[in-house]
PDB file of C-alpha atoms in Angstrom:
ATOM      1  CA  MET Z   1     -34.571   7.137  82.862  1.00 30.00           C
ATOM      2  CA  LEU Z   2     -31.618   5.941  80.106  1.00 33.00           C
ATOM      3  CA  SER Z   3     -30.943   1.969  79.650  1.00 35.00           C
ATOM      4  CA  THR Z   4     -28.576   0.920  78.777  1.00 41.00           C
ATOM      5  CA  THR Z   5     -27.275  -0.476  75.417  1.00 42.00           C
ATOM      6  CA  SER Z   6     -26.995  -4.476  74.629  1.00 42.00           C
ATOM      7  CA  GLU Z   7     -23.642  -4.231  73.422  1.00 45.00           C
ATOM      8  CA  THR Z   8     -22.992  -2.491  77.280  1.00 48.00           C
ATOM      9  CA  ARG Z   9     -24.913  -4.299  79.215  1.00 45.00           C
ATOM     10  CA  ASN Z  10     -21.732  -7.655  77.376  1.00 50.00           C
ATOM     11  CA  THR Z  11     -19.653  -5.998  78.700  1.00 63.00           C
ATOM     12  CA  MET Z  12     -17.460  -7.594  81.313  1.00 90.00           C
ATOM     13  CA  LEU Z  13     -18.201  -4.611  84.586  1.00 97.00           C
ATOM     14  CA  THR Z  14     -15.530  -3.693  87.224  1.00 98.00           C
ATOM     15  CA  ILE Z  15     -16.994  -1.733  90.355  1.00 98.00           C
ATOM     16  CA  ILE Z  16     -14.014  -0.915  92.554  1.00 98.00           C
ATOM     17  CA  ILE Z  17     -15.071   0.379  95.900  1.00 98.00           C
ATOM     18  CA  THR Z  18     -12.206   2.182  97.499  1.00 98.00           C
ATOM     19  CA  ALA Z  19     -12.554   2.247 101.815  1.00 97.00           C
ATOM     20  CA  HIS Z  20     -11.054   2.406 105.065  1.00 95.00           C
ATOM     21  CA  ARG Z  21     -12.416   2.124 108.412  1.00 96.00           C
ATOM     22  CA  GLU Z  22     -16.128   2.580 107.033  1.00 97.00           C
ATOM     23  CA  GLU Z  23     -17.208  -0.339 108.705  1.00 97.00           C
ATOM     24  CA  LYS Z  24     -20.813   1.888 109.449  1.00 97.00           C
ATOM     25  CA  THR Z  25     -20.943   2.979 105.489  1.00 98.00           C
ATOM     26  CA  VAL Z  26     -19.609   0.336 103.508  1.00 98.00           C
ATOM     27  CA  GLY Z  27     -22.560  -2.101 103.716  1.00 98.00           C
ATOM     28  CA  ARG Z  28     -24.300   0.923 102.510  1.00 98.00           C
ATOM     29  CA  ALA Z  29     -22.370   1.851  99.483  1.00 98.00           C
ATOM     30  CA  ILE Z  30     -22.393  -2.338  98.490  1.00 98.00           C
ATOM     31  CA  GLU Z  31     -26.287  -2.024  98.217  1.00 98.00           C
ATOM     32  CA  ALA Z  32     -26.498   0.957  96.049  1.00 98.00           C
ATOM     33  CA  PHE Z  33     -24.202  -0.642  93.907  1.00 98.00           C
ATOM     34  CA  LEU Z  34     -26.526  -4.212  93.972  1.00 98.00           C
ATOM     35  CA  ALA Z  35     -30.544  -2.600  93.608  1.00 98.00           C
ATOM     36  CA  GLN Z  36     -28.695  -0.870  90.230  1.00 97.00           C
ATOM     37  CA  ALA Z  37     -29.913  -2.572  86.681  1.00 94.00           C
ATOM     38  CA  LEU Z  38     -26.464  -4.179  86.458  1.00 94.00           C
ATOM     39  CA  PRO Z  39     -25.328  -5.884  83.349  1.00 91.00           C
ATOM     40  CA  GLN Z  40     -25.661  -9.760  84.116  1.00 88.00           C
ATOM     41  CA  ASP Z  41     -21.609 -10.413  83.798  1.00 92.00           C
ATOM     42  CA  TYR Z  42     -20.056  -8.147  86.416  1.00 96.00           C
ATOM     43  CA  GLU Z  43     -18.003  -8.000  89.380  1.00 97.00           C
ATOM     44  CA  LEU Z  44     -17.977  -5.694  92.450  1.00 98.00           C
ATOM     45  CA  ILE Z  45     -14.506  -5.335  94.233  1.00 98.00           C
ATOM     46  CA  VAL Z  46     -14.235  -3.572  98.092  1.00 98.00           C
ATOM     47  CA  VAL Z  47     -10.236  -3.241  98.259  1.00 98.00           C
ATOM     48  CA  CYS Z  48      -9.838  -2.075 102.540  1.00 97.00           C
ATOM     49  CA  PRO Z  49      -7.138  -2.503 104.578  1.00 96.00           C
ATOM     50  CA  ASP Z  50      -8.741  -3.011 108.469  1.00 97.00           C
ATOM     51  CA  ASP Z  51      -9.777  -5.994 109.616  1.00 97.00           C
ATOM     52  CA  GLU Z  52     -13.880  -3.940 110.583  1.00 97.00           C
ATOM     53  CA  THR Z  53     -14.843  -2.837 106.590  1.00 98.00           C
ATOM     54  CA  ALA Z  54     -13.326  -6.284 105.711  1.00 97.00           C
ATOM     55  CA  SER Z  55     -16.439  -8.705 107.890  1.00 97.00           C
ATOM     56  CA  VAL Z  56     -18.438  -6.374 106.957  1.00 98.00           C
ATOM     57  CA  VAL Z  57     -17.722  -7.336 102.985  1.00 98.00           C
ATOM     58  CA  ALA Z  58     -16.606 -10.642 104.242  1.00 97.00           C
ATOM     59  CA  THR Z  59     -20.673 -10.937 104.921  1.00 97.00           C
ATOM     60  CA  TYR Z  60     -21.794  -9.814 101.234  1.00 98.00           C
ATOM     61  CA  ALA Z  61     -19.112 -12.059  99.562  1.00 97.00           C
ATOM     62  CA  ARG Z  62     -21.111 -14.664 101.375  1.00 97.00           C
ATOM     63  CA  GLN Z  63     -24.487 -14.257  99.842  1.00 96.00           C
ATOM     64  CA  ASN Z  64     -23.185 -13.007  96.620  1.00 97.00           C
ATOM     65  CA  ASP Z  65     -20.365 -14.472  95.016  1.00 95.00           C
ATOM     66  CA  ARG Z  66     -19.868 -11.466  92.610  1.00 96.00           C
ATOM     67  CA  ILE Z  67     -18.869  -9.231  95.505  1.00 98.00           C
ATOM     68  CA  LYS Z  68     -15.337  -9.718  96.050  1.00 96.00           C
ATOM     69  CA  HIS Z  69     -12.903  -8.623  99.087  1.00 97.00           C
ATOM     70  CA  LEU Z  70      -9.238  -7.829  98.165  1.00 97.00           C
ATOM     71  CA  ARG Z  71      -6.612  -5.787 101.783  1.00 96.00           C
ATOM     72  CA  ASP Z  72      -4.243  -3.569 100.725  1.00 94.00           C
ATOM     73  CA  HIS Z  73      -1.548  -1.828 102.790  1.00 91.00           C
ATOM     74  CA  GLY Z  74      -3.341   1.259 104.275  1.00 91.00           C
ATOM     75  CA  LYS Z  75      -0.450   3.157 102.024  1.00 90.00           C
ATOM     76  CA  GLY Z  76      -3.626   6.041 100.370  1.00 91.00           C
ATOM     77  CA  LYS Z  77      -6.407   5.235  97.954  1.00 94.00           C
ATOM     78  CA  PRO Z  78      -4.308   5.467  94.478  1.00 95.00           C
ATOM     79  CA  ALA Z  79      -2.336   1.835  95.411  1.00 95.00           C
ATOM     80  CA  ALA Z  80      -6.126   1.062  96.935  1.00 96.00           C
ATOM     81  CA  LEU Z  81      -6.642   1.680  93.010  1.00 97.00           C
ATOM     82  CA  ASN Z  82      -3.605  -0.099  91.539  1.00 97.00           C
ATOM     83  CA  LEU Z  83      -4.171  -3.036  92.982  1.00 96.00           C
ATOM     84  CA  ALA Z  84      -8.234  -3.123  92.477  1.00 97.00           C
ATOM     85  CA  LEU Z  85      -6.985  -2.806  88.523  1.00 96.00           C
ATOM     86  CA  CYS Z  86      -4.357  -5.498  88.889  1.00 95.00           C
ATOM     87  CA  SER Z  87      -7.509  -7.612  89.380  1.00 94.00           C
ATOM     88  CA  ALA Z  88     -10.540  -5.671  87.168  1.00 96.00           C
ATOM     89  CA  ALA Z  89     -11.390  -8.507  84.889  1.00 95.00           C
ATOM     90  CA  GLY Z  90     -13.686  -5.425  83.484  1.00 96.00           C
ATOM     91  CA  GLU Z  91     -13.114  -3.411  80.408  1.00 96.00           C
ATOM     92  CA  LEU Z  92     -15.156  -0.509  82.119  1.00 97.00           C
ATOM     93  CA  VAL Z  93     -14.499   0.017  85.564  1.00 98.00           C
ATOM     94  CA  VAL Z  94     -16.829   2.270  87.730  1.00 98.00           C
ATOM     95  CA  LEU Z  95     -15.254   3.801  91.077  1.00 98.00           C
ATOM     96  CA  SER Z  96     -16.725   5.292  94.218  1.00 98.00           C
ATOM     97  CA  ASP Z  97     -15.897   4.655  97.623  1.00 98.00           C
ATOM     98  CA  GLY Z  98     -17.078   3.087 101.244  1.00 98.00           C
ATOM     99  CA  ASP Z  99     -18.064   6.448 102.267  1.00 97.00           C
ATOM    100  CA  VAL Z 100     -20.674   7.502  99.940  1.00 98.00           C
ATOM    101  CA  HIS Z 101     -23.593   5.532  98.576  1.00 98.00           C
ATOM    102  CA  ILE Z 102     -25.255   5.872  94.598  1.00 98.00           C
ATOM    103  CA  GLY Z 103     -28.712   7.341  93.751  1.00 98.00           C
ATOM    104  CA  GLU Z 104     -31.378   5.256  91.503  1.00 98.00           C
ATOM    105  CA  GLY Z 105     -30.267   4.971  88.129  1.00 97.00           C
ATOM    106  CA  ALA Z 106     -26.582   6.220  88.248  1.00 98.00           C
ATOM    107  CA  VAL Z 107     -24.434   3.246  86.801  1.00 98.00           C
ATOM    108  CA  SER Z 108     -26.248   2.742  83.788  1.00 97.00           C
ATOM    109  CA  THR Z 109     -26.065   6.545  83.303  1.00 97.00           C
ATOM    110  CA  LEU Z 110     -22.199   6.817  83.507  1.00 98.00           C
ATOM    111  CA  LEU Z 111     -22.320   3.554  81.365  1.00 96.00           C
ATOM    112  CA  VAL Z 112     -24.994   5.215  78.479  1.00 97.00           C
ATOM    113  CA  ALA Z 113     -22.130   7.038  77.993  1.00 97.00           C
ATOM    114  CA  PHE Z 114     -19.228   5.113  76.850  1.00 97.00           C
ATOM    115  CA  ARG Z 115     -21.464   4.075  73.609  1.00 96.00           C
ATOM    116  CA  ASP Z 116     -19.447   7.296  72.259  1.00 97.00           C
ATOM    117  CA  PRO Z 117     -16.408   5.202  71.253  1.00 97.00           C
ATOM    118  CA  GLN Z 118     -14.656   8.097  72.054  1.00 97.00           C
ATOM    119  CA  VAL Z 119     -15.864   7.958  76.035  1.00 98.00           C
ATOM    120  CA  GLY Z 120     -13.439   7.739  78.176  1.00 98.00           C
ATOM    121  CA  ALA Z 121     -14.479   8.393  81.204  1.00 98.00           C
ATOM    122  CA  ALA Z 122     -17.906   9.573  82.613  1.00 98.00           C
ATOM    123  CA  SER Z 123     -18.054  12.155  85.922  1.00 98.00           C
ATOM    124  CA  GLY Z 124     -21.120  11.228  87.845  1.00 98.00           C
ATOM    125  CA  ARG Z 125     -22.256  14.427  90.448  1.00 98.00           C
ATOM    126  CA  PRO Z 126     -22.173  14.208  93.577  1.00 98.00           C
ATOM    127  CA  LEU Z 127     -24.720  15.496  95.526  1.00 98.00           C
ATOM    128  CA  SER Z 128     -24.031  16.640  99.575  1.00 98.00           C
ATOM    129  CA  LEU Z 129     -26.002  15.450 102.351  1.00 98.00           C
ATOM    130  CA  SER Z 130     -24.534  17.777 104.838  1.00 98.00           C
ATOM    131  CA  PRO Z 131     -26.752  20.036 106.449  1.00 98.00           C
ATOM    132  CA  ARG Z 132     -26.673  23.632 104.642  1.00 98.00           C
ATOM    133  CA  ASP Z 133     -27.714  25.120 108.026  1.00 98.00           C
ATOM    134  CA  THR Z 134     -24.213  24.221 109.065  1.00 98.00           C
ATOM    135  CA  ILE Z 135     -21.299  26.717 107.762  1.00 98.00           C
ATOM    136  CA  LEU Z 136     -18.799  23.943 106.860  1.00 98.00           C
ATOM    137  CA  GLY Z 137     -22.481  22.125 105.659  1.00 98.00           C
ATOM    138  CA  TYR Z 138     -23.663  24.557 103.570  1.00 98.00           C
ATOM    139  CA  TRP Z 139     -19.844  25.023 102.571  1.00 98.00           C
ATOM    140  CA  SER Z 140     -20.149  21.358 100.810  1.00 98.00           C
ATOM    141  CA  HIS Z 141     -23.521  22.390  99.002  1.00 98.00           C
ATOM    142  CA  LEU Z 142     -22.146  25.957  97.054  1.00 97.00           C
ATOM    143  CA  LEU Z 143     -18.440  23.924  95.956  1.00 96.00           C
ATOM    144  CA  VAL Z 144     -20.541  21.471  94.831  1.00 97.00           C
ATOM    145  CA  ASP Z 145     -23.186  23.146  93.153  1.00 97.00           C
ATOM    146  CA  ALA Z 146     -22.001  26.713  92.405  1.00 94.00           C
ATOM    147  CA  GLY Z 147     -18.626  24.639  92.529  1.00 92.00           C
ATOM    148  CA  ALA Z 148     -17.349  21.374  90.377  1.00 94.00           C
ATOM    149  CA  HIS Z 149     -21.192  20.952  89.251  1.00 97.00           C
ATOM    150  CA  ARG Z 150     -21.553  24.752  87.363  1.00 95.00           C
ATOM    151  CA  ARG Z 151     -17.287  23.956  86.231  1.00 93.00           C
ATOM    152  CA  ARG Z 152     -18.565  20.376  85.018  1.00 96.00           C
ATOM    153  CA  THR Z 153     -21.772  21.765  83.302  1.00 96.00           C
ATOM    154  CA  LEU Z 154     -20.071  23.879  80.886  1.00 94.00           C
ATOM    155  CA  ARG Z 155     -16.584  22.542  79.842  1.00 93.00           C
ATOM    156  CA  ALA Z 156     -19.044  19.024  78.376  1.00 95.00           C
ATOM    157  CA  ASP Z 157     -21.548  22.400  77.288  1.00 94.00           C
ATOM    158  CA  ARG Z 158     -18.268  23.520  75.754  1.00 93.00           C
ATOM    159  CA  GLY Z 159     -17.209  19.574  74.534  1.00 92.00           C
ATOM    160  CA  GLY Z 160     -14.131  20.392  76.585  1.00 91.00           C
ATOM    161  CA  PHE Z 161     -11.567  18.529  78.790  1.00 94.00           C
ATOM    162  CA  LEU Z 162     -13.301  18.305  82.727  1.00 94.00           C
ATOM    163  CA  GLU Z 163     -11.937  15.792  85.257  1.00 95.00           C
ATOM    164  CA  CYS Z 164     -13.722  13.827  86.482  1.00 97.00           C
ATOM    165  CA  SER Z 165     -15.196  13.225  90.709  1.00 97.00           C
ATOM    166  CA  GLY Z 166     -13.805  10.255  92.840  1.00 96.00           C
ATOM    167  CA  TYR Z 167     -16.695  10.043  94.935  1.00 98.00           C
ATOM    168  CA  LEU Z 168     -18.367   8.395  91.092  1.00 98.00           C
ATOM    169  CA  TYR Z 169     -16.442   7.991  87.833  1.00 98.00           C
ATOM    170  CA  ALA Z 170     -16.020   5.313  85.099  1.00 98.00           C
ATOM    171  CA  PHE Z 171     -13.523   4.483  82.873  1.00 98.00           C
ATOM    172  CA  ARG Z 172     -12.536   1.983  80.013  1.00 98.00           C
ATOM    173  CA  ARG Z 173     -10.220  -0.355  81.863  1.00 97.00           C
ATOM    174  CA  SER Z 174      -7.475  -0.423  78.627  1.00 96.00           C
ATOM    175  CA  LEU Z 175      -6.389   3.566  79.129  1.00 97.00           C
ATOM    176  CA  VAL Z 176      -5.510   2.702  83.060  1.00 96.00           C
ATOM    177  CA  ASP Z 177      -2.597   0.395  83.807  1.00 91.00           C
ATOM    178  CA  ASN Z 178      -1.363   1.836  87.083  1.00 91.00           C
ATOM    179  CA  VAL Z 179      -1.610   5.430  89.703  1.00 94.00           C
ATOM    180  CA  PRO Z 180       1.460   7.006  91.137  1.00 94.00           C
ATOM    181  CA  GLU Z 181       1.019   6.213  94.726  1.00 93.00           C
ATOM    182  CA  ASP Z 182       2.006   9.437  95.871  1.00 92.00           C
ATOM    183  CA  ALA Z 183      -0.860  11.004  94.166  1.00 92.00           C
ATOM    184  CA  LEU Z 184      -2.999  12.703  95.995  1.00 90.00           C
ATOM    185  CA  ALA Z 185      -6.162  14.149  93.230  1.00 91.00           C
ATOM    186  CA  GLU Z 186      -5.904  10.560  91.573  1.00 95.00           C
ATOM    187  CA  ASP Z 187      -9.127  11.084  90.049  1.00 95.00           C
ATOM    188  CA  GLY Z 188      -8.677  14.358  87.803  1.00 94.00           C
ATOM    189  CA  LEU Z 189      -4.851  12.991  86.919  1.00 95.00           C
ATOM    190  CA  ILE Z 190      -6.087  10.017  86.203  1.00 97.00           C
ATOM    191  CA  SER Z 191      -9.119  11.425  83.652  1.00 97.00           C
ATOM    192  CA  TYR Z 192      -6.531  13.755  82.604  1.00 96.00           C
ATOM    193  CA  LEU Z 193      -4.467  10.812  81.621  1.00 96.00           C
ATOM    194  CA  ILE Z 194      -6.923   9.519  79.670  1.00 98.00           C
ATOM    195  CA  TRP Z 195      -7.820  13.216  77.938  1.00 97.00           C
ATOM    196  CA  LYS Z 196      -4.067  12.889  76.659  1.00 96.00           C
ATOM    197  CA  GLN Z 197      -4.705   9.939  74.957  1.00 97.00           C
ATOM    198  CA  GLY Z 198      -7.272  11.233  72.865  1.00 97.00           C
ATOM    199  CA  PHE Z 199     -10.641  10.286  73.807  1.00 98.00           C
ATOM    200  CA  ARG Z 200     -12.958  12.903  76.079  1.00 97.00           C
ATOM    201  CA  THR Z 201     -14.647  13.505  79.097  1.00 97.00           C
ATOM    202  CA  VAL Z 202     -17.895  13.923  80.138  1.00 98.00           C
ATOM    203  CA  TYR Z 203     -19.995  14.995  82.357  1.00 98.00           C
ATOM    204  CA  ALA Z 204     -23.486  12.716  83.846  1.00 98.00           C
ATOM    205  CA  PRO Z 205     -24.835  14.601  85.903  1.00 98.00           C
ATOM    206  CA  ASP Z 206     -28.305  12.206  86.678  1.00 98.00           C
ATOM    207  CA  ALA Z 207     -25.733   9.693  88.001  1.00 98.00           C
ATOM    208  CA  VAL Z 208     -25.434  11.092  91.622  1.00 98.00           C
ATOM    209  CA  VAL Z 209     -23.562   9.856  94.215  1.00 98.00           C
ATOM    210  CA  TYR Z 210     -24.611  11.102  98.382  1.00 98.00           C
ATOM    211  CA  VAL Z 211     -22.010  12.775  99.745  1.00 98.00           C
ATOM    212  CA  LYS Z 212     -21.445  13.765 103.192  1.00 97.00           C
ATOM    213  CA  TYR Z 213     -18.777  16.297 103.613  1.00 97.00           C
ATOM    214  CA  PRO Z 214     -15.798  17.306 107.097  1.00 97.00           C
ATOM    215  CA  THR Z 215     -18.453  18.545 110.366  1.00 97.00           C
ATOM    216  CA  THR Z 216     -14.382  19.884 111.418  1.00 98.00           C
ATOM    217  CA  TYR Z 217     -12.743  22.333 110.056  1.00 98.00           C
ATOM    218  CA  HIS Z 218      -9.756  20.019 110.564  1.00 96.00           C
ATOM    219  CA  ASP Z 219     -10.906  17.371 108.792  1.00 96.00           C
ATOM    220  CA  TRP Z 220     -12.489  19.701 105.783  1.00 97.00           C
ATOM    221  CA  MET Z 221      -8.812  21.537 105.453  1.00 95.00           C
ATOM    222  CA  ALA Z 222      -7.362  18.100 105.631  1.00 92.00           C
ATOM    223  CA  GLN Z 223      -9.752  17.004 103.033  1.00 93.00           C
ATOM    224  CA  LYS Z 224      -8.994  20.966 100.893  1.00 92.00           C
ATOM    225  CA  ILE Z 225      -5.238  20.121 100.815  1.00 89.00           C
ATOM    226  CA  ARG Z 226      -5.498  17.101  99.634  1.00 87.00           C
ATOM    227  CA  SER Z 227      -7.676  17.345  96.343  1.00 87.00           C
ATOM    228  CA  MET Z 228      -6.021  21.034  95.278  1.00 89.00           C
ATOM    229  CA  GLY Z 229      -2.891  19.917  96.365  1.00 86.00           C
ATOM    230  CA  GLY Z 230      -3.305  17.213  93.821  1.00 85.00           C
ATOM    231  CA  TYR Z 231      -3.174  19.456  90.893  1.00 85.00           C
ATOM    232  CA  ALA Z 232       0.269  21.518  92.318  1.00 82.00           C
ATOM    233  CA  GLN Z 233       1.658  17.885  91.967  1.00 86.00           C
ATOM    234  CA  PRO Z 234       4.203  17.987  88.506  1.00 87.00           C
ATOM    235  CA  TYR Z 235       1.886  15.285  87.140  1.00 88.00           C
ATOM    236  CA  MET Z 236      -0.959  17.284  86.330  1.00 88.00           C
ATOM    237  CA  GLU Z 237       1.455  19.687  84.482  1.00 87.00           C
ATOM    238  CA  GLY Z 238      -0.132  20.508  81.217  1.00 88.00           C
ATOM    239  CA  SER Z 239      -3.746  19.095  82.356  1.00 89.00           C
ATOM    240  CA  PRO Z 240      -6.291  21.629  80.594  1.00 87.00           C
ATOM    241  CA  GLY Z 241      -8.076  21.405  84.535  1.00 79.00           C
ATOM    242  CA  ARG Z 242      -5.501  22.209  86.367  1.00 73.00           C
ATOM    243  CA  ARG Z 243      -6.341  24.489  90.010  1.00 73.00           C
ATOM    244  CA  SER Z 244      -4.743  27.295  91.227  1.00 71.00           C
ATOM    245  CA  PHE Z 245      -5.660  29.916  93.145  1.00 69.00           C
ATOM    246  CA  ARG Z 246      -5.280  32.539  90.305  1.00 74.00           C
ATOM    247  CA  SER Z 247      -8.412  30.286  88.278  1.00 73.00           C
ATOM    248  CA  GLU Z 248     -10.403  29.772  91.817  1.00 77.00           C
ATOM    249  CA  ALA Z 249     -10.770  33.513  91.956  1.00 72.00           C
ATOM    250  CA  ILE Z 250     -11.616  34.245  88.325  1.00 73.00           C
ATOM    251  CA  GLN Z 251     -13.668  31.824  87.793  1.00 77.00           C
ATOM    252  CA  GLY Z 252     -15.125  30.681  90.306  1.00 78.00           C
ATOM    253  CA  ALA Z 253     -16.346  34.219  93.243  1.00 88.00           C
ATOM    254  CA  TRP Z 254     -19.465  35.045  90.645  1.00 89.00           C
ATOM    255  CA  SER Z 255     -20.751  32.227  90.745  1.00 92.00           C
ATOM    256  CA  ALA Z 256     -20.150  31.870  94.186  1.00 94.00           C
ATOM    257  CA  ILE Z 257     -22.151  35.470  95.141  1.00 95.00           C
ATOM    258  CA  LYS Z 258     -24.724  34.804  93.785  1.00 95.00           C
ATOM    259  CA  TYR Z 259     -25.178  30.798  95.487  1.00 97.00           C
ATOM    260  CA  PRO Z 260     -26.806  32.905  99.700  1.00 98.00           C
ATOM    261  CA  HIS Z 261     -30.359  32.670  99.852  1.00 97.00           C
ATOM    262  CA  ASP Z 262     -29.970  35.606 102.819  1.00 98.00           C
ATOM    263  CA  LEU Z 263     -27.667  37.812 104.363  1.00 98.00           C
ATOM    264  CA  ARG Z 264     -25.912  34.804 106.327  1.00 98.00           C
ATOM    265  CA  GLU Z 265     -25.254  32.904 103.768  1.00 98.00           C
ATOM    266  CA  LEU Z 266     -23.350  35.858 102.421  1.00 98.00           C
ATOM    267  CA  TRP Z 267     -21.697  36.209 105.270  1.00 98.00           C
ATOM    268  CA  TRP Z 268     -20.937  32.128 105.334  1.00 98.00           C
ATOM    269  CA  THR Z 269     -19.821  32.578 102.022  1.00 97.00           C
ATOM    270  CA  LEU Z 270     -17.420  35.561 102.507  1.00 96.00           C
ATOM    271  CA  LEU Z 271     -15.874  33.715 105.105  1.00 98.00           C
ATOM    272  CA  LEU Z 272     -15.185  30.153 102.463  1.00 97.00           C
ATOM    273  CA  PHE Z 273     -13.283  32.803 101.247  1.00 95.00           C
ATOM    274  CA  VAL Z 274     -10.902  33.553 104.240  1.00 96.00           C
ATOM    275  CA  ALA Z 275     -10.831  29.806 104.143  1.00 96.00           C
ATOM    276  CA  ARG Z 276      -9.743  29.055 100.545  1.00 94.00           C
ATOM    277  CA  VAL Z 277      -7.194  31.072 100.816  1.00 94.00           C
ATOM    278  CA  HIS Z 278      -5.661  29.740 103.580  1.00 96.00           C
ATOM    279  CA  ALA Z 279      -6.271  25.982 102.125  1.00 94.00           C
ATOM    280  CA  TRP Z 280      -4.569  27.381  99.840  1.00 92.00           C
ATOM    281  CA  LEU Z 281      -1.274  28.492 101.945  1.00 93.00           C
ATOM    282  CA  ARG Z 282      -1.829  24.889 102.553  1.00 92.00           C
ATOM    283  CA  VAL Z 283      -1.181  23.413  99.111  1.00 90.00           C
ATOM    284  CA  TRP Z 284       1.666  26.132  98.870  1.00 87.00           C
ATOM    285  CA  TRP Z 285       3.798  24.836 102.676  1.00 86.00           C
ATOM    286  CA  ASP Z 286       2.697  21.228 102.773  1.00 80.00           C
ATOM    287  CA  VAL Z 287       2.753  19.906  99.003  1.00 76.00           C
ATOM    288  CA  SER Z 288       4.256  22.461  96.507  1.00 68.00           C
ATOM    289  CA  TRP Z 289       7.724  22.585  99.719  1.00 72.00           C
ATOM    290  CA  ARG Z 290       7.454  20.605 102.254  1.00 71.00           C
ATOM    291  CA  LYS Z 291       6.861  17.230  99.800  1.00 66.00           C
ATOM    292  CA  LYS Z 292       4.873  15.844 102.622  1.00 65.00           C
ATOM    293  CA  PRO Z 293       3.422  12.364 102.058  1.00 61.00           C
ATOM    294  CA  PHE Z 294      -0.273  11.929 102.445  1.00 55.00           C
ATOM    295  CA  ALA Z 295      -0.983   8.700 102.873  1.00 50.00           C
ATOM    296  CA  GLU Z 296      -4.216   7.229 104.680  1.00 48.00           C
TER     297      GLU Z 296
END
């Protein structure tokens, strides 16, 4: 495992966890960070609007005065992030969610990237905890392995722009003041804003974060409309990482076809193509046409 430099260890670090009705998982998210080799000078801020999650955070805060709770107004993740960024004292910020947990050494691996003063943001790698023997679980593995991981690896190898994963990434606090509260893909937008200032966004695949993905088609569709729809918003105009149905079909179809292990998974892959078409149609209808708000 890579170790952080003395310079990085002396840099104040702010860890921000955004959560919403995640009282059953936020404790594990906090503990996964506390188990890391953190710099001596750090703070951990958990932002959530609900009493149940706040109660769990309060228990940890009583045991560790570096843990803080901020109550947001339930207006969505960008608003929660803005609240936390206003309070963040760190020169470097690590962002994650209350329903995931990071792997061993993830923070150190992210921070090593900032040895390079031209690096503005570093992305971790999501891994699916969902069972591969169900159709939605299989989709999650395909999309994070043959999709996001492959895309970020290719762009990193070429030294090009890559968007960070909202499940785990880090950036220089001085480069981000706030995020538009109606942004649907705040991770992609933050990555783009940093890149526009002349800084690099890099990939740290050994900084792993474990994620459980939706188990119903309704929840899967809602998640995809948000993540894909963010790239259809005007904020992302000009981003090298901007996604579209056309770019997805051209760049991702062949790697998806090669991903299955058997005929059942091949059939599920073909069904995923249909589902992605459905999702892009919903993006066009809900985001581009209706301008539907998606506050959480």
